């Protein structure tokens, strides 16, 4: 399994655009949810996660087979289902770490925190546990002239029990957006667990999006800095829309599906002008790989 350190250590040379590349986005392996959802007990169910292990193993195997290799593999939150302080959290974490340990060492793994990772209302303790287990909950990195920002979206949802941590992320984000605003990058892209919105910036508040006031303020900051896209999970269905020049991409889950989508991953191709993405089922990615049209984009 590659680490973020390999991205960070190469950051200076990675600030230069060298041509098209691609990465893989996944979301919500969420070990334990499939059993919990099937039994109708999402709060205290989830004592089995064999299905999620097999699906995540399939995802890892499909990614490892891709040629050329993706620049990185990002998982947009809800790594496991058990909330902080609940049963099976330790076992789910250990099983996911074991499965992710099989990711090709030349493919860095980027991990994003979700509500099940730090709690619906995070605290300094739950965030510290995430950082110790998985790494930083917000950070930036460069790949091929593109600036990537990872946010802890629980601070945007409810930071009432850790206001100082939210303030620190807010200040850091302003500094990062300043870099993007000065157009020191080919593109800038954000990863977070909770989508800004599912379809439209004006949609009603929902469990699966950020509140109107928060989403509008953040979307304006991002578009003002020239951010091209936000990639998220949380919804366990594919969705998305646009706001001004911003593409909001909501990807379904590796694990439990709450709609009619398939267990899958999203291929994201970054060209000089555009960001092109396609959601693929795990079976499709395993059998067909990237596909000729996406490979053609990488040759431009």
XYZ file of C-alpha atoms in Angstrom:
300
model
C 0.000 0.000 0.000
C 1.430 3.363 -0.994
C 1.183 6.184 1.501
C 0.522 9.891 1.406
C 4.138 10.374 2.353
C 5.097 9.311 -1.148
C 2.843 12.047 -2.536
C 4.066 14.665 -0.089
C 7.747 13.938 -0.596
C 7.308 14.428 -4.339
C 5.218 17.567 -3.946
C 7.663 20.066 -5.459
C 8.081 18.245 -8.742
C 4.398 17.317 -8.692
C 3.453 21.006 -8.883
C 4.266 20.976 -12.599
C 1.732 19.940 -15.245
C 3.148 17.053 -17.248
C 0.086 15.887 -19.153
C -3.138 13.936 -18.545
C -3.402 11.417 -15.712
C -6.109 9.615 -13.785
C -6.998 8.542 -10.277
C -9.594 6.250 -8.708
C -12.238 7.464 -6.273
C -14.142 5.138 -3.974
C -16.441 5.778 -1.035
C -18.154 4.061 1.870
C -16.701 0.588 2.185
C -18.363 0.982 5.608
C -17.653 -2.456 7.050
C -20.803 -3.575 8.928
C -23.539 -1.505 7.254
C -24.857 -4.232 4.946
C -25.869 -6.463 7.870
C -27.127 -3.492 9.896
C -29.228 -2.202 6.978
C -30.607 -5.669 6.194
C -31.732 -6.155 9.793
C -33.106 -2.617 10.147
C -30.767 -1.827 13.041
C -28.319 0.763 11.742
C -27.396 2.069 15.194
C -26.367 -1.115 16.967
C -26.402 -3.731 14.181
C -23.494 -4.556 11.943
C -21.868 -7.484 13.710
C -20.876 -9.076 10.392
C -18.975 -7.559 7.483
C -17.819 -10.453 5.348
C -19.632 -9.044 2.293
C -17.841 -5.714 2.622
C -14.485 -7.463 2.993
C -15.063 -9.362 -0.262
C -16.240 -6.239 -2.126
C -13.296 -4.135 -0.940
C -10.891 -6.940 -1.825
C -12.439 -6.998 -5.311
C -11.989 -3.219 -5.555
C -8.326 -3.464 -4.527
C -7.651 -6.305 -6.964
C -9.311 -4.389 -9.829
C -7.250 -1.257 -9.066
C -4.009 -3.223 -8.842
C -4.606 -4.677 -12.319
C -5.112 -1.298 -14.031
C -2.591 -0.348 -16.689
C -1.312 2.323 -16.594
C -1.527 2.609 -12.829
C -3.675 5.374 -11.309
C -1.784 8.229 -9.657
C -3.620 7.451 -6.402
C -6.724 5.812 -4.885
C -8.909 8.045 -2.693
C -11.569 6.689 -0.321
C -14.101 9.400 0.497
C -15.084 8.445 4.001
C -17.133 6.022 6.084
C -14.323 3.544 6.086
C -16.162 1.465 8.687
C -19.702 1.478 10.113
C -19.116 1.247 13.881
C -19.165 4.749 15.362
C -16.499 5.858 17.857
C -16.937 4.064 21.160
C -19.202 1.299 19.831
C -18.722 -2.482 19.537
C -16.847 -4.003 16.586
C -15.028 -0.768 15.757
C -11.605 -2.202 16.497
C -12.271 -5.407 14.540
C -13.728 -3.539 11.542
C -10.749 -1.186 11.513
C -8.242 -4.036 11.633
C -10.008 -5.919 8.834
C -10.114 -2.844 6.594
C -6.449 -2.088 7.275
C -5.604 -5.651 6.281
C -7.601 -5.407 3.024
C -6.158 -1.999 2.118
C -2.692 -3.299 2.889
C -2.912 -5.208 -0.403
C -3.110 -2.016 -2.504
C -0.122 -1.867 -4.877
C 2.732 -0.011 -3.145
C 3.090 2.225 -6.193
C -0.499 3.493 -5.776
C -0.746 5.954 -2.866
C -3.871 5.644 -0.729
C -5.695 8.844 0.260
C -8.186 8.478 3.133
C -11.004 10.946 3.868
C -12.891 11.022 7.176
C -16.644 10.383 7.235
C -19.329 10.687 9.886
C -18.906 7.047 10.935
C -15.157 7.578 11.237
C -15.209 10.619 13.550
C -18.850 10.612 14.727
C -21.847 12.667 13.612
C -20.806 15.289 16.163
C -17.012 14.951 16.310
C -14.957 15.701 19.393
C -11.264 16.354 19.910
C -10.996 12.725 21.055
C -12.697 11.158 18.022
C -10.662 13.286 15.629
C -7.462 12.352 17.490
C -8.396 8.676 17.190
C -8.909 9.036 13.428
C -5.590 10.808 13.037
C -3.776 8.118 14.998
C -5.471 5.295 13.068
C -5.686 6.635 9.512
C -3.744 9.905 9.286
C -4.657 13.587 9.000
C -8.337 14.461 8.650
C -7.627 17.450 6.399
C -4.603 18.096 4.206
C -3.486 18.993 0.702
C -1.240 17.346 -1.857
C -0.088 17.890 -5.436
C -0.148 15.482 -8.346
C 0.876 16.430 -11.859
C 0.274 20.160 -11.476
C -3.100 19.696 -9.762
C -3.787 20.789 -6.172
C -5.965 18.376 -4.172
C -7.638 19.411 -0.905
C -9.087 16.907 1.572
C -11.644 18.284 4.043
C -13.188 16.935 7.234
C -16.839 17.590 6.355
C -18.052 16.766 9.877
C -16.690 20.159 10.912
C -19.104 21.619 8.345
C -21.958 19.476 9.668
C -21.680 20.037 13.429
C -18.524 21.277 15.134
C -20.278 22.233 18.366
C -18.061 19.913 20.416
C -14.777 20.848 18.707
C -15.021 24.511 17.591
C -11.265 25.081 17.752
C -10.632 22.228 15.318
C -13.166 23.646 12.874
C -11.552 27.072 13.124
C -8.148 25.550 12.380
C -9.505 23.832 9.258
C -11.243 27.058 8.164
C -7.995 29.022 8.429
C -6.028 26.325 6.637
C -8.629 26.184 3.849
C -8.433 29.942 3.290
C -4.682 29.634 2.872
C -5.031 26.733 0.415
C -7.716 28.510 -1.586
C -5.350 31.476 -1.835
C -2.900 29.223 -3.700
C -5.658 28.053 -6.035
C -6.956 31.604 -6.505
C -3.566 32.766 -7.722
C -3.832 30.062 -10.404
C -0.614 28.413 -9.330
C -2.113 25.059 -10.374
C -3.570 23.512 -13.513
C -6.737 22.553 -11.600
C -7.796 22.339 -7.964
C -10.055 19.538 -6.676
C -11.690 18.884 -3.281
C -12.454 15.564 -1.572
C -14.910 15.374 1.334
C -17.403 12.831 2.662
C -20.676 14.774 2.815
C -21.712 16.360 -0.511
C -22.352 20.084 -0.704
C -25.589 19.082 -2.458
C -27.026 16.037 -4.215
C -28.608 17.695 -7.265
C -28.905 21.450 -6.815
C -27.380 24.198 -4.665
C -30.927 25.252 -3.695
C -32.249 21.839 -2.626
C -33.744 21.342 0.843
C -31.562 20.377 3.768
C -31.269 16.613 4.108
C -29.300 13.992 6.041
C -27.167 13.494 2.949
C -26.139 17.109 2.212
C -24.780 20.148 4.015
C -27.234 22.801 5.182
C -28.120 25.544 2.706
C -26.238 28.287 4.542
C -23.078 26.216 4.918
C -23.135 24.782 1.379
C -23.727 28.149 -0.286
C -20.945 29.866 1.644
C -18.477 27.061 0.936
C -19.502 26.705 -2.725
C -18.944 30.438 -3.257
C -15.499 30.214 -1.659
C -14.576 27.231 -3.806
C -15.821 28.695 -7.077
C -14.178 32.013 -6.241
C -10.865 30.208 -5.943
C -11.365 28.322 -9.192
C -11.983 24.879 -7.681
C -13.192 22.673 -10.544
C -14.813 19.768 -8.707
C -15.805 18.329 -5.340
C -15.884 14.526 -5.052
C -17.805 12.950 -2.187
C -19.650 9.839 -0.986
C -22.096 9.468 1.937
C -25.218 9.050 -0.229
C -24.626 5.394 -1.192
C -26.022 6.309 -4.603
C -24.646 8.185 -7.586
C -25.785 11.784 -7.840
C -24.423 15.244 -8.470
C -24.926 18.553 -10.188
C -23.156 21.801 -10.868
C -22.998 25.280 -9.385
C -21.470 27.987 -11.543
C -18.174 26.405 -12.690
C -18.110 23.775 -9.908
C -18.885 20.110 -10.561
C -20.369 18.328 -7.508
C -19.744 14.592 -7.949
C -21.465 12.164 -5.567
C -20.251 8.563 -5.891
C -22.040 5.457 -4.727
C -20.484 2.974 -2.354
C -18.046 0.128 -2.568
C -20.192 -1.352 0.194
C -23.909 -1.078 0.947
C -26.135 0.337 -1.822
C -29.157 2.390 -0.755
C -30.454 2.823 -4.301
C -30.221 1.026 -7.628
C -26.505 1.529 -8.315
C -23.896 -1.204 -8.278
C -20.932 -1.619 -5.946
C -18.311 0.398 -7.756
C -15.525 2.929 -8.159
C -15.156 6.131 -10.146
C -12.403 6.633 -12.724
C -11.371 10.297 -12.910
C -9.265 11.484 -15.853
C -7.618 14.903 -15.556
C -6.692 16.608 -18.835
C -5.269 20.077 -19.401
C -8.757 21.533 -19.868
C -11.224 19.164 -18.235
C -11.975 16.625 -15.519
C -13.804 13.621 -16.961
C -15.202 10.902 -14.718
C -17.100 7.655 -15.014
C -18.574 5.362 -12.362
C -17.850 1.677 -13.037
C -19.190 -1.392 -11.287
C -16.522 -3.509 -9.619
C -17.283 -6.304 -12.088
C -16.901 -3.962 -15.076
C -13.632 -2.524 -13.810
C -12.314 -6.014 -13.081
C -13.208 -7.334 -16.546
C -12.593 -4.316 -18.785
C -10.191 -1.989 -16.978
C -10.114 1.643 -18.056
C -11.811 1.365 -21.431
C -10.494 2.599 -24.757
C -12.026 6.075 -24.695
C -10.498 6.946 -21.317
C -7.143 5.534 -22.374
C -7.324 7.770 -25.433
C -7.718 10.840 -23.190
C -4.521 9.893 -21.359
C -2.594 9.964 -24.638
C -3.535 13.543 -25.490
